[in-house]
mmCIF file of C-alpha atoms in Angstrom:
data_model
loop_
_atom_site.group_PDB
_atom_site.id
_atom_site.type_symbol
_atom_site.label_atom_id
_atom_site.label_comp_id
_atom_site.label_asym_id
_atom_site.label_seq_id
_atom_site.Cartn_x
_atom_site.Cartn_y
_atom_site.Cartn_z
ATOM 1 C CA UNK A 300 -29.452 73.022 165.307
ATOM 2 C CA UNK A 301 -27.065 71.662 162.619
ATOM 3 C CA UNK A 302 -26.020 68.846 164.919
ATOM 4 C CA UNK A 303 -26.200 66.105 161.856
ATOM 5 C CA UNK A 304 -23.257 67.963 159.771
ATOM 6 C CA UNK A 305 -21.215 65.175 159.288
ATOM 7 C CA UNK A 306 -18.077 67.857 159.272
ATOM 8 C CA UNK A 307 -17.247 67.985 162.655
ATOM 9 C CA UNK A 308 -14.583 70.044 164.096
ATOM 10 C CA UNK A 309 -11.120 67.742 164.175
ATOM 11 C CA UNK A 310 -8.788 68.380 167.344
ATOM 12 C CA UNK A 311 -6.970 71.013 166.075
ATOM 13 C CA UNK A 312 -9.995 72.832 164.634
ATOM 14 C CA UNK A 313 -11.506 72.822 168.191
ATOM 15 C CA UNK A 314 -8.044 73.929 169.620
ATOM 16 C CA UNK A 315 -7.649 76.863 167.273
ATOM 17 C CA UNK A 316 -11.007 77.743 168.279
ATOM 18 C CA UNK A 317 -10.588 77.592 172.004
ATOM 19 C CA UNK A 318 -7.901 80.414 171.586
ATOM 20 C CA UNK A 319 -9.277 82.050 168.393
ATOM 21 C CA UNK A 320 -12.472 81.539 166.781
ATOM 22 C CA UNK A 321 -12.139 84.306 164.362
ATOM 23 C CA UNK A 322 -8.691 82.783 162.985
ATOM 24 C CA UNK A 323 -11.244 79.810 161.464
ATOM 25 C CA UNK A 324 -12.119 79.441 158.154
ATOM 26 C CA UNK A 325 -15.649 80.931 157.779
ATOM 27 C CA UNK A 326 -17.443 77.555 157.053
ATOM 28 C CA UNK A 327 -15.748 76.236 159.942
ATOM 29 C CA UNK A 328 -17.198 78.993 162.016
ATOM 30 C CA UNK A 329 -20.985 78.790 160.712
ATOM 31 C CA UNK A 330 -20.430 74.658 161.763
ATOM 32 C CA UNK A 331 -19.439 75.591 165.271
ATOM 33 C CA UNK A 332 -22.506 77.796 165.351
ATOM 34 C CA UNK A 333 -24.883 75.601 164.274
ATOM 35 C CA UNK A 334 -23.375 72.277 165.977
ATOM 36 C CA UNK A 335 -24.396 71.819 169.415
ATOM 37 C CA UNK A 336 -21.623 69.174 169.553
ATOM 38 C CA UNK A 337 -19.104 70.837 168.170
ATOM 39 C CA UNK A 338 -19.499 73.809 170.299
ATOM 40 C CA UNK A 339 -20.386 71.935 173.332
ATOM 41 C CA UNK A 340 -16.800 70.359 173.239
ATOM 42 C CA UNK A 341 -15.287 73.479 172.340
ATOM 43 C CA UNK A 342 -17.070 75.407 175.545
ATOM 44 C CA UNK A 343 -15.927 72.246 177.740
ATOM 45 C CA UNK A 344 -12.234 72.637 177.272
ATOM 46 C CA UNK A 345 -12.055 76.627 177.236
ATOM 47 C CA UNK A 346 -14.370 76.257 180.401
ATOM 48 C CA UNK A 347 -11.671 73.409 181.470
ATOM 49 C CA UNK A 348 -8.969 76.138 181.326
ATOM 50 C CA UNK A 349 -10.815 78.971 182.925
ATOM 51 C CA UNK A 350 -11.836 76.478 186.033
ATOM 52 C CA UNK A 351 -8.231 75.708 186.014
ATOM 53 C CA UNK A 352 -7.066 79.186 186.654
ATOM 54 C CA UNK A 353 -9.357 79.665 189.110
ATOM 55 C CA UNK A 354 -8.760 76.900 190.692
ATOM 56 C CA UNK A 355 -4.785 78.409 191.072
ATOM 57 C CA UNK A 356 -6.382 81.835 192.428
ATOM 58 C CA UNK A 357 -7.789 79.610 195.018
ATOM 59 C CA UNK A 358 -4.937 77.803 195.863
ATOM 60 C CA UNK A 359 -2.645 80.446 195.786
ATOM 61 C CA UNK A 360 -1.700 81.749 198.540
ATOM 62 C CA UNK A 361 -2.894 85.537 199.884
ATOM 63 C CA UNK A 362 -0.493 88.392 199.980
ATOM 64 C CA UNK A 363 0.582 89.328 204.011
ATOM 65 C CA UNK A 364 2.195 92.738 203.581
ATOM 66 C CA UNK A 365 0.685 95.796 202.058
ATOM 67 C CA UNK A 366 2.428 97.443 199.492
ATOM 68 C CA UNK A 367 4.591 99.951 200.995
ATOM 69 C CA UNK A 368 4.856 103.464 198.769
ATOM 70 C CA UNK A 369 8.103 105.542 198.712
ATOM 71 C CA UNK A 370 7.537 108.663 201.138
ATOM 72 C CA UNK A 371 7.614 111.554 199.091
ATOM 73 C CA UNK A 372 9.781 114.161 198.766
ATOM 74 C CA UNK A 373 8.771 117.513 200.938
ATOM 75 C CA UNK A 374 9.395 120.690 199.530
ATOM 76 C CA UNK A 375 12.770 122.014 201.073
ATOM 77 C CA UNK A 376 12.021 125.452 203.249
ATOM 78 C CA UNK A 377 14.380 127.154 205.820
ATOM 79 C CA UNK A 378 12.525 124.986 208.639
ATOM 80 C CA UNK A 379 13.477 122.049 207.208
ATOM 81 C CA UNK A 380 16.830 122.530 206.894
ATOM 82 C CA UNK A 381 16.594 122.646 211.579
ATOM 83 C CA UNK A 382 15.994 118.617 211.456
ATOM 84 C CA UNK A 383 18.478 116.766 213.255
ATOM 85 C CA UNK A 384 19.891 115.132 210.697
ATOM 86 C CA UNK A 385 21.024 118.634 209.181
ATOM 87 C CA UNK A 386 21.986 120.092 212.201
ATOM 88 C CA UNK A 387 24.238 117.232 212.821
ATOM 89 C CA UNK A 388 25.643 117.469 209.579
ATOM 90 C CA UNK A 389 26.335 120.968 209.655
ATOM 91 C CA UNK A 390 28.078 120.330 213.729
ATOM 92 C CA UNK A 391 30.434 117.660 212.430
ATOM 93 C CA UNK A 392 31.136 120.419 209.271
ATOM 94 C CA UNK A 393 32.346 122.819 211.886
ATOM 95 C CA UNK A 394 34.213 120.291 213.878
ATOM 96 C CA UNK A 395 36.094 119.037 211.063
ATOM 97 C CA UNK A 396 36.879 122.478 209.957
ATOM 98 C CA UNK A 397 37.866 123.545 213.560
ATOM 99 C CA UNK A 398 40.279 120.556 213.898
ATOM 100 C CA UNK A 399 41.944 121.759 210.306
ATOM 101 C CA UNK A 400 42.142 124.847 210.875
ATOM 102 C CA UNK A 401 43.761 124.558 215.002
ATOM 103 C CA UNK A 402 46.081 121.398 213.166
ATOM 104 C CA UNK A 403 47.633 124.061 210.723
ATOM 105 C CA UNK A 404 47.910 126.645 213.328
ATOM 106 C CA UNK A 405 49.934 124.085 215.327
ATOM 107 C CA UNK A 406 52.143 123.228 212.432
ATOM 108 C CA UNK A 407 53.101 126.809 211.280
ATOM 109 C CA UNK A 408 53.859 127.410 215.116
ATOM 110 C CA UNK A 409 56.007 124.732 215.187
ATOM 111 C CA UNK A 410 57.746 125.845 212.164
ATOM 112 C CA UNK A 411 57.781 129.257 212.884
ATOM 113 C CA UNK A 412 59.802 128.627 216.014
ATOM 114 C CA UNK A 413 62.524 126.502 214.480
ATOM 115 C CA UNK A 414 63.200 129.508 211.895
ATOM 116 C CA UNK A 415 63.483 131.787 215.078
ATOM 117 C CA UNK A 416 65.780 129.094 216.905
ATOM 118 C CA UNK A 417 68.232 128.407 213.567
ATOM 119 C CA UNK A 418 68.292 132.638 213.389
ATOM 120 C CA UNK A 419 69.557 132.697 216.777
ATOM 121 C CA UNK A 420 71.823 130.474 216.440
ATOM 122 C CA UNK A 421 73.597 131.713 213.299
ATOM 123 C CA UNK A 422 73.932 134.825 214.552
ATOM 124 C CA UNK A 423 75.586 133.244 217.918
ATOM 125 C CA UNK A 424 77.834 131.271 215.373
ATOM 126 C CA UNK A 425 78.737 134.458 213.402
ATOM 127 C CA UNK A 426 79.683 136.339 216.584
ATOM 128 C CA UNK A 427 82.061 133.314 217.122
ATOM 129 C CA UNK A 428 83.744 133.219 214.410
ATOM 130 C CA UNK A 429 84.511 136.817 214.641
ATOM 131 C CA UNK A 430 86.133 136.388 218.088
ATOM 132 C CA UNK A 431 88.070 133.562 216.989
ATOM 133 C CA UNK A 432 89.260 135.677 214.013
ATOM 134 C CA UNK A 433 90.268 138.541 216.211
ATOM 135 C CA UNK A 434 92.154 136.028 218.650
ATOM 136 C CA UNK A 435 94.068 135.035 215.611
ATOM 137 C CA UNK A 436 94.908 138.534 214.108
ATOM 138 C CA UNK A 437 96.226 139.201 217.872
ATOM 139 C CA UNK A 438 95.629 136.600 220.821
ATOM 140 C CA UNK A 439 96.438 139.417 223.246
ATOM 141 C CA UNK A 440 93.382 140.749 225.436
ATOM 142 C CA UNK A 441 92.781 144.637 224.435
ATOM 143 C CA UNK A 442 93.790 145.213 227.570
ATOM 144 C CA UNK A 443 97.101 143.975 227.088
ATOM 145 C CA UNK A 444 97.585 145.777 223.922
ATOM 146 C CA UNK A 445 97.009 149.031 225.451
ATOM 147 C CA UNK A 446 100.386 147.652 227.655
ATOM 148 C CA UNK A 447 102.419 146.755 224.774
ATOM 149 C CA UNK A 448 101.448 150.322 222.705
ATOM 150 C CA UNK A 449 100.247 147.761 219.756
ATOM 151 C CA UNK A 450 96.813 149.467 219.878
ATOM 152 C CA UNK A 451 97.188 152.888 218.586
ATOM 153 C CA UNK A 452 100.436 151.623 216.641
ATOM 154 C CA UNK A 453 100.497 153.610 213.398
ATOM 155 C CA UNK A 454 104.181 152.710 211.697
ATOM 156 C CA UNK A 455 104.700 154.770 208.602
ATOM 157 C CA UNK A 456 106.960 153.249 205.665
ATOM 158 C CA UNK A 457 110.121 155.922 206.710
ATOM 159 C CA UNK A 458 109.813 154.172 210.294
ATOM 160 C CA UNK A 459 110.081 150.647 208.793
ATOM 161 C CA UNK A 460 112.612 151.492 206.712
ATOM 162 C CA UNK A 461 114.703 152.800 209.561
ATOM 163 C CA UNK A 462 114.292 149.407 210.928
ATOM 164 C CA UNK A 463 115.063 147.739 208.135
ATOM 165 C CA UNK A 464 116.760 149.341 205.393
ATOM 166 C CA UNK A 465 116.162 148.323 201.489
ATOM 167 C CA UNK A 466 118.277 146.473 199.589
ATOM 168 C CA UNK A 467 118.375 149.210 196.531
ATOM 169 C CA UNK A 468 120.108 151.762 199.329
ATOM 170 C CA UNK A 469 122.484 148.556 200.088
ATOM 171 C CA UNK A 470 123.634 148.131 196.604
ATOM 172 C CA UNK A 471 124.124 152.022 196.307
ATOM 173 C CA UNK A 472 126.434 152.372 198.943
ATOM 174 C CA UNK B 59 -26.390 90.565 183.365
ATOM 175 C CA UNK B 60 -26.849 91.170 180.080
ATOM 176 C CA UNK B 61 -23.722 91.606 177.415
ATOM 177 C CA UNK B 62 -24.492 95.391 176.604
ATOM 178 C CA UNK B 63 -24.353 95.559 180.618
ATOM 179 C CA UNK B 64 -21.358 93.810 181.328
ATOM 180 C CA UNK B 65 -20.055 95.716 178.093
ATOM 181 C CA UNK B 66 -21.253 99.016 180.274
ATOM 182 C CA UNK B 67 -19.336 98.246 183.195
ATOM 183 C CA UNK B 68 -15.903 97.253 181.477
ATOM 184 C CA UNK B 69 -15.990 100.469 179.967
ATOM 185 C CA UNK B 70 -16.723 101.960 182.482
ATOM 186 C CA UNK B 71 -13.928 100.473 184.733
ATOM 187 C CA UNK B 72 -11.538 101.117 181.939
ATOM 188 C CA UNK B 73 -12.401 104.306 182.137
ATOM 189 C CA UNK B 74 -11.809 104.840 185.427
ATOM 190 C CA UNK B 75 -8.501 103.573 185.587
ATOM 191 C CA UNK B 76 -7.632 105.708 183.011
ATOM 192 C CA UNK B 77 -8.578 108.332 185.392
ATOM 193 C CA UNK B 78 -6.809 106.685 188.215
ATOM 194 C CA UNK B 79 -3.520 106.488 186.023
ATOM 195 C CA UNK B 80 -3.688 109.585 184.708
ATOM 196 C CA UNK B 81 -3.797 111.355 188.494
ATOM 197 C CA UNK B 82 -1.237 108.986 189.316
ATOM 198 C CA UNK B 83 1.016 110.544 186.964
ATOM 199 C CA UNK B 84 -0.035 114.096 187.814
ATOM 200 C CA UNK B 85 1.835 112.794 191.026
ATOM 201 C CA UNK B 86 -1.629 112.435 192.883
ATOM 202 C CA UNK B 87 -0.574 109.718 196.270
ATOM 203 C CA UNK B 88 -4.305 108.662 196.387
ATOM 204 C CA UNK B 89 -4.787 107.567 192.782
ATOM 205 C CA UNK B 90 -1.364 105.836 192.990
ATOM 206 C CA UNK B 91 -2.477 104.066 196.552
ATOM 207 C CA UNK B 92 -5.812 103.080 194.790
ATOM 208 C CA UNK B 93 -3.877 101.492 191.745
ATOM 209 C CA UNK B 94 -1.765 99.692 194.159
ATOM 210 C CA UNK B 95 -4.626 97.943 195.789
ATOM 211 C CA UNK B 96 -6.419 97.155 192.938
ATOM 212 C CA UNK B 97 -3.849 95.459 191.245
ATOM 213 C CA UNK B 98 -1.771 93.785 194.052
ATOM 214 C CA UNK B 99 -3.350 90.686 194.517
ATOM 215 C CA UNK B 100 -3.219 90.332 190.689
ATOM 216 C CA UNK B 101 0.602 90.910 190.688
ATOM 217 C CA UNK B 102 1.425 88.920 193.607
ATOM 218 C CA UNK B 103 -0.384 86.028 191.991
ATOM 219 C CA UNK B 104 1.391 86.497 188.978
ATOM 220 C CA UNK B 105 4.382 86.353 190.539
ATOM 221 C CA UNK B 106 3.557 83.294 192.653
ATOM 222 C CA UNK B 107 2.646 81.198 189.509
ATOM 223 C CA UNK B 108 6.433 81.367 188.033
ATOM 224 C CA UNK B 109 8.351 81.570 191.567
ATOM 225 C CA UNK B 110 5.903 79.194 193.822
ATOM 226 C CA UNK B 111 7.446 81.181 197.139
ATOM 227 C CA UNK B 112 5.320 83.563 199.032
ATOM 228 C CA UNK B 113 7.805 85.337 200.674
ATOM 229 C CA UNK B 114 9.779 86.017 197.567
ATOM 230 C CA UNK B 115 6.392 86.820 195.471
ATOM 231 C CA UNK B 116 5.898 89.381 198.059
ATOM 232 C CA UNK B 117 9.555 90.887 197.793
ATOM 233 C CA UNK B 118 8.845 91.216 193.867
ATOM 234 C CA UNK B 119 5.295 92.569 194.198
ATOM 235 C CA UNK B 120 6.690 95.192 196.280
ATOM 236 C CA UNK B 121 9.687 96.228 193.953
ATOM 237 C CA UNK B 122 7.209 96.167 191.103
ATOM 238 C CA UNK B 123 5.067 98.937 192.908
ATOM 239 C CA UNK B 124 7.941 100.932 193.416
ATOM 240 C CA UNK B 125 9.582 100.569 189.985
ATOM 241 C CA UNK B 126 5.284 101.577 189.038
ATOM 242 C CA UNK B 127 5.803 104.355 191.026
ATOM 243 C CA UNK B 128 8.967 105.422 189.905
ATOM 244 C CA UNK B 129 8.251 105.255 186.066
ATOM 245 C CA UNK B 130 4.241 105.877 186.055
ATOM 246 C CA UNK B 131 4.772 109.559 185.174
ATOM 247 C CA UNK B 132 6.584 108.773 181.418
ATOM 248 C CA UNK B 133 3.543 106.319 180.404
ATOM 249 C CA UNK B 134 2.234 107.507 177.317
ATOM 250 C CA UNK B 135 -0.751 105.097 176.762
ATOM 251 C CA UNK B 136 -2.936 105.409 179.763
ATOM 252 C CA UNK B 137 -4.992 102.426 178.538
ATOM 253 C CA UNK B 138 -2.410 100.376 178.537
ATOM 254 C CA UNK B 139 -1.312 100.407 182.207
ATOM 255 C CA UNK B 140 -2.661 96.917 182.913
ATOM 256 C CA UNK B 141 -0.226 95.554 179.976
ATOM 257 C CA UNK B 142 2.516 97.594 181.184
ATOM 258 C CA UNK B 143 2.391 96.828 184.832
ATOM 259 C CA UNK B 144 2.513 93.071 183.646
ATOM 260 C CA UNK B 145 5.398 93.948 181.453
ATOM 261 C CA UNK B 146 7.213 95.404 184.324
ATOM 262 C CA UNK B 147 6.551 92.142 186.704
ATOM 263 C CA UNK B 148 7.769 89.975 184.394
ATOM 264 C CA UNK B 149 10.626 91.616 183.816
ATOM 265 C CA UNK B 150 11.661 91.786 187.480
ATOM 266 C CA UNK B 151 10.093 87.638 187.526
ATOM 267 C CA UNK B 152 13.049 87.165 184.615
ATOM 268 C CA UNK B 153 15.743 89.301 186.782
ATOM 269 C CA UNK B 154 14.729 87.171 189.916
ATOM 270 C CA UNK B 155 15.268 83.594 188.138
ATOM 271 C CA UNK B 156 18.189 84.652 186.604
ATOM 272 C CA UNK B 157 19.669 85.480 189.641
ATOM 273 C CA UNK B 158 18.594 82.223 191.526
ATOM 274 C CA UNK B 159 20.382 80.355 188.297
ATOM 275 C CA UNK B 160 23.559 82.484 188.787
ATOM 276 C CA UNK B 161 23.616 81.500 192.702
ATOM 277 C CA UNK B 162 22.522 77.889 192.070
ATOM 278 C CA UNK B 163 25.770 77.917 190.546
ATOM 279 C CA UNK B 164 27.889 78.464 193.627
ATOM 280 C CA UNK B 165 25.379 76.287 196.326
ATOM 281 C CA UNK B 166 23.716 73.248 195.987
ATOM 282 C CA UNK B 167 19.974 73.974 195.663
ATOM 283 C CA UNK B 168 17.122 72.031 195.121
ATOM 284 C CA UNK B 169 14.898 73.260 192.889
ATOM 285 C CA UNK B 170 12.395 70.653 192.383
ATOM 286 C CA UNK B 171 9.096 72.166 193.120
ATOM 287 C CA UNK B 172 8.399 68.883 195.196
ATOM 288 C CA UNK B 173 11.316 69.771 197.845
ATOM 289 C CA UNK B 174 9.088 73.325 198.559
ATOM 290 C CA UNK B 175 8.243 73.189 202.426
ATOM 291 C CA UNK B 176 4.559 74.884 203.113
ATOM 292 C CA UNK B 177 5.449 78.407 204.022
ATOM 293 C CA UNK B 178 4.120 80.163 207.322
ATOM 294 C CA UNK B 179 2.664 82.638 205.482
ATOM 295 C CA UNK B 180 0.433 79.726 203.911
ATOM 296 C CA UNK B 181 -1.871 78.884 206.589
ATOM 297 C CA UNK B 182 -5.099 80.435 205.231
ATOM 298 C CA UNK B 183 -6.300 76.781 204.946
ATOM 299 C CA UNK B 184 -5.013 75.197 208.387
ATOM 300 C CA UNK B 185 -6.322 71.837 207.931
ATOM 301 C CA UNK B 186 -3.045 69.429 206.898
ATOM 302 C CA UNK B 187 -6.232 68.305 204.027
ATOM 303 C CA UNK B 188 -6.045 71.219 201.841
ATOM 304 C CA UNK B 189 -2.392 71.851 202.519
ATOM 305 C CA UNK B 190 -1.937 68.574 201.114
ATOM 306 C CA UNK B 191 -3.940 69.272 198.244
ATOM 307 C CA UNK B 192 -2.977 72.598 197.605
ATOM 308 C CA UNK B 193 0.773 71.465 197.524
ATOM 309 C CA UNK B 194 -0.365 68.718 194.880
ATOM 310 C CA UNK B 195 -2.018 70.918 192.870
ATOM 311 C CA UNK B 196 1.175 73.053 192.405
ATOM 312 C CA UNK B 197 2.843 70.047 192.143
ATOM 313 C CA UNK B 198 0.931 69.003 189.094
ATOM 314 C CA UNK B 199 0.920 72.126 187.687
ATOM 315 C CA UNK B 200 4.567 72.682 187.960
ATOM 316 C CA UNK B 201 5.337 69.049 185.962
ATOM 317 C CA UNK B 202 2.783 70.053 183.107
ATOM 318 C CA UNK B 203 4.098 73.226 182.678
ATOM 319 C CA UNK B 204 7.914 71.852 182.715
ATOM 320 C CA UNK B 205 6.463 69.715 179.063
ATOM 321 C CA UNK B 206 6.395 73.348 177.499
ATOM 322 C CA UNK B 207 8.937 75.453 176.185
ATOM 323 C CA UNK B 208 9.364 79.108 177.824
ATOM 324 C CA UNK B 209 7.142 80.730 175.350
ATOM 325 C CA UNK B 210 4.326 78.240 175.788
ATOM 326 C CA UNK B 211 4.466 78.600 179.137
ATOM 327 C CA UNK B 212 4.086 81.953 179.579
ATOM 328 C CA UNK B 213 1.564 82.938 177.187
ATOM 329 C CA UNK B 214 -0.337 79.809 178.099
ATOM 330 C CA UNK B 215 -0.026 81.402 182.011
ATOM 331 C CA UNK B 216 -0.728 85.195 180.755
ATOM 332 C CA UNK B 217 -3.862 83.831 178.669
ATOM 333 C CA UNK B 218 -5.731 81.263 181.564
ATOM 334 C CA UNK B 219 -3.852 82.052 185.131
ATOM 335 C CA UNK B 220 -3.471 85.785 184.569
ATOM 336 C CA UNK B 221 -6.819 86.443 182.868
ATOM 337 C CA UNK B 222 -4.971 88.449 179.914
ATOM 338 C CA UNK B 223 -6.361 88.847 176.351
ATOM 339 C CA UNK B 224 -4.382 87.930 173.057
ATOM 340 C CA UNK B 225 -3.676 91.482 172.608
ATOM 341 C CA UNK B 226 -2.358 92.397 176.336
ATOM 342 C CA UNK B 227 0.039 89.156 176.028
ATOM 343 C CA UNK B 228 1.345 90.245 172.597
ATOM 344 C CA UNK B 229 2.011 93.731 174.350
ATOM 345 C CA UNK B 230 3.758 92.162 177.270
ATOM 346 C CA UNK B 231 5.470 89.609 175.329
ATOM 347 C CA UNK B 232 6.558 92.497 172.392
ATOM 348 C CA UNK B 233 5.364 89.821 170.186
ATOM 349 C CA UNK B 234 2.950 90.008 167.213
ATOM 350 C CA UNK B 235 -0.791 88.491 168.141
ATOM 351 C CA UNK B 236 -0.560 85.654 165.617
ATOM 352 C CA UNK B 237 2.955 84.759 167.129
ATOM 353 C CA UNK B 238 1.146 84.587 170.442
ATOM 354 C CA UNK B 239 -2.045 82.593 169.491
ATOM 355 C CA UNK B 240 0.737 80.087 167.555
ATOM 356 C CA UNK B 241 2.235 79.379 170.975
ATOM 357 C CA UNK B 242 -0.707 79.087 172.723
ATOM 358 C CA UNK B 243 -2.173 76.668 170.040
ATOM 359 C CA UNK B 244 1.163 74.185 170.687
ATOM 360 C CA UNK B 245 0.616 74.853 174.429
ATOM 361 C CA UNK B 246 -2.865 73.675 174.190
ATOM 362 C CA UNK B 247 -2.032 71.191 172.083
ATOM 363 C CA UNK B 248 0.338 69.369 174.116
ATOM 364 C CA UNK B 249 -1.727 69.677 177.202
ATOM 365 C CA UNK B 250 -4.591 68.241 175.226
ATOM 366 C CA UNK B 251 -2.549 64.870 174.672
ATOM 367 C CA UNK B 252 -0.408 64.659 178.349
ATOM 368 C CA UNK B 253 -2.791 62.676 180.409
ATOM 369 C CA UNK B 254 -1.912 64.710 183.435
ATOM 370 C CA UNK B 255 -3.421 68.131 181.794
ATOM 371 C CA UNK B 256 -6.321 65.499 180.701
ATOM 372 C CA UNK B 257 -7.341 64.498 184.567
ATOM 373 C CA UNK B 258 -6.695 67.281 185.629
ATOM 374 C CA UNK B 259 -9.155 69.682 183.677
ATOM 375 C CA UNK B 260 -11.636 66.692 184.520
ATOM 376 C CA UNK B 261 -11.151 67.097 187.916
ATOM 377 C CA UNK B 262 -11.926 70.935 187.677
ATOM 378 C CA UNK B 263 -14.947 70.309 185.606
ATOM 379 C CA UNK B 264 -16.836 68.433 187.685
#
């Protein structure tokens, strides 16, 4: 071999060709070829590099779990809709729409019968008032009317006037 | 083995993950399950390079499968699963430190790698020796790779830890091939002239 070329590779030539030998100039190339040297130092540091990562495999440390894939999805039938998780579900649905359901029953019961109760007692009002209005018109008992012949009273105008004569048939006379 | 062997079987292993990703996103469990174990390890390593905890490297890994799992079925390229999944990792890697940055903000937190306690889960090697060792080693490690800007770092990790080519780190990084061997070149570079990098690729060698 070519070992007596007196252009050897520099440091940065033997760099470059550690990560690229192609990227050389072509003369460069055809000297790393033919110079044992030249190519003996490049193989020693790329070696160099490769020992060195597998030295780290070595010395790394090993993996303890496995790798753990996502269970997948089952197709959804009727059946699977009976797991517990479902029929819980579905129980605490039924609940919750239960206790709504008996809540607004209790509510519009409740309000119902305070409409009934404020009925009642208007009416009892208004039947009060109407006795207190007859007590004024006449205070006297019916019973006591019938007595005093104020019941079936029925004065005419010629009967008042009797009683009281006008002051028109004064003035005449 | 001969090249047009070797050249054989990495065909032929392409090939079948092809297959395997392609049945994956038909939905088949198996092909998924087969994916997972073959590229675990890989992944969790990954992922243990940039956080240096087990237990946290193991959260990620697992997230990362699941995010896989979740998003395998719009992947257009099947050939380029192994870039994607690496994609995806570091992705959730970025999300992780960001979030240990935003709560190192509210505790006091050591974050020197040196502080790192050996973890139970760390006890393949039980002799104090290679725990010893093993803890320098990441030690070392973690100080070289602190000399390098975030760039460097990471294609210089994709290219030699991660076992990535120039044209799976451009796809991971979204970054043009040249831009990616010009950041490895400055990585290797500066590890060429830090004495550390120096003794320690002798050490390897020998």
């Amino acid at each position: 071999m070519n070992s007596n070329n007196k252009h050897h590779l520099d440091e940065e030539q033997l760099i470059q060709a550690v990560v690229d030998a192609s990227d050389l100039p072509a003369s460069v190339q055809a000297h790393l070829t033919a110079c044992d040297q030249c190519r003996a130092g490049q193989e020693s540091f790329a070696q160099g590099l490769v020992n060195l990562g597998q030295m780290a495999e070595r010395l790394a440390p090993k993996p303890q779990r496995r790798i753990v894939l996502p269970v997948p999805k089952a197709k959804r039938t009727i059946l699977s809709f009976l797991d517990w998780h479902n029929l819980v579900a579905a129980a605490a649905t039924v609940a919750a729409v239960l206790v709504v359901v008996w809540g607004t029953n209790i509510v519009r019961d409740i309000s119902e019968h305070s409409a009934e109760n404020r009925t009642a007692e208007m009416i009892e009002a208004k039947r009060l008032m109407t006795e207190v209005n007859m007590l004024v018109d006449n205070a006297l008992p019916s019973f006591y009317l019938e007595i005093s012949g104020e019941k079936n009273a029925d004065y005419d105008e010629k009967f008042y006037q009797f009683l009281i004569p006008s002051d028109k048939e004064e003035n005449l006379s | 083995m001969a090249p047009s062997d070797k050249t054989t079987t990495a065909s032929e292993t392409a090939d079948q993950l092809s297959l395997l990703v392609e049945q994956a996103k038909a939905g088949n469990r198996s092909a998924f399950a087969q994916l997972a174990d073959r590229f675990h390890q890989d992944i969790f390593r990954m992922v243990y390079y940039r956080i240096r905890s087990r237990t946290d490297a193991e959260d990620i890994t697992q997230d990362v499968f699941l995010k896989v799992f979740q998003k395998i079925s719009g992947i257009k390229e099947t050939a380029k699963f192994r870039g994607w999944i690496f994609s995806i990792t570091l992705n959730r890697i970025r999300d992780f430190q960001r979030k240990k940055r935003f709560r190192s903000l509210f505790k006091v937190e050591d974050e020197n790698i040196e502080s790192h306690a050996p973890e139970q889960g760390d006890t393949d090697q039980p002799d104090a020796l290679n725990q010893v060792l093993k803890k320098d080693f990441w030690r070392q490690i973690g100080l070289i790779l602190n000399k390098l800007s975030n760039m460097e770092k990471e294609v210089f990790l994709l290219r030699f830890f991660d076992h990535l080519s120039i044209n799976e780190i451009a796809g991971v990084l979204k970054k043009n091939e040249s831009t990616v061997k010009t950041h490895l070149y400055r990585a290797l570079a500066k590890f060429k002239n830090e004495p550390a990098m120096r003794r320690m690729l002798n050490e390897v060698n020998q």
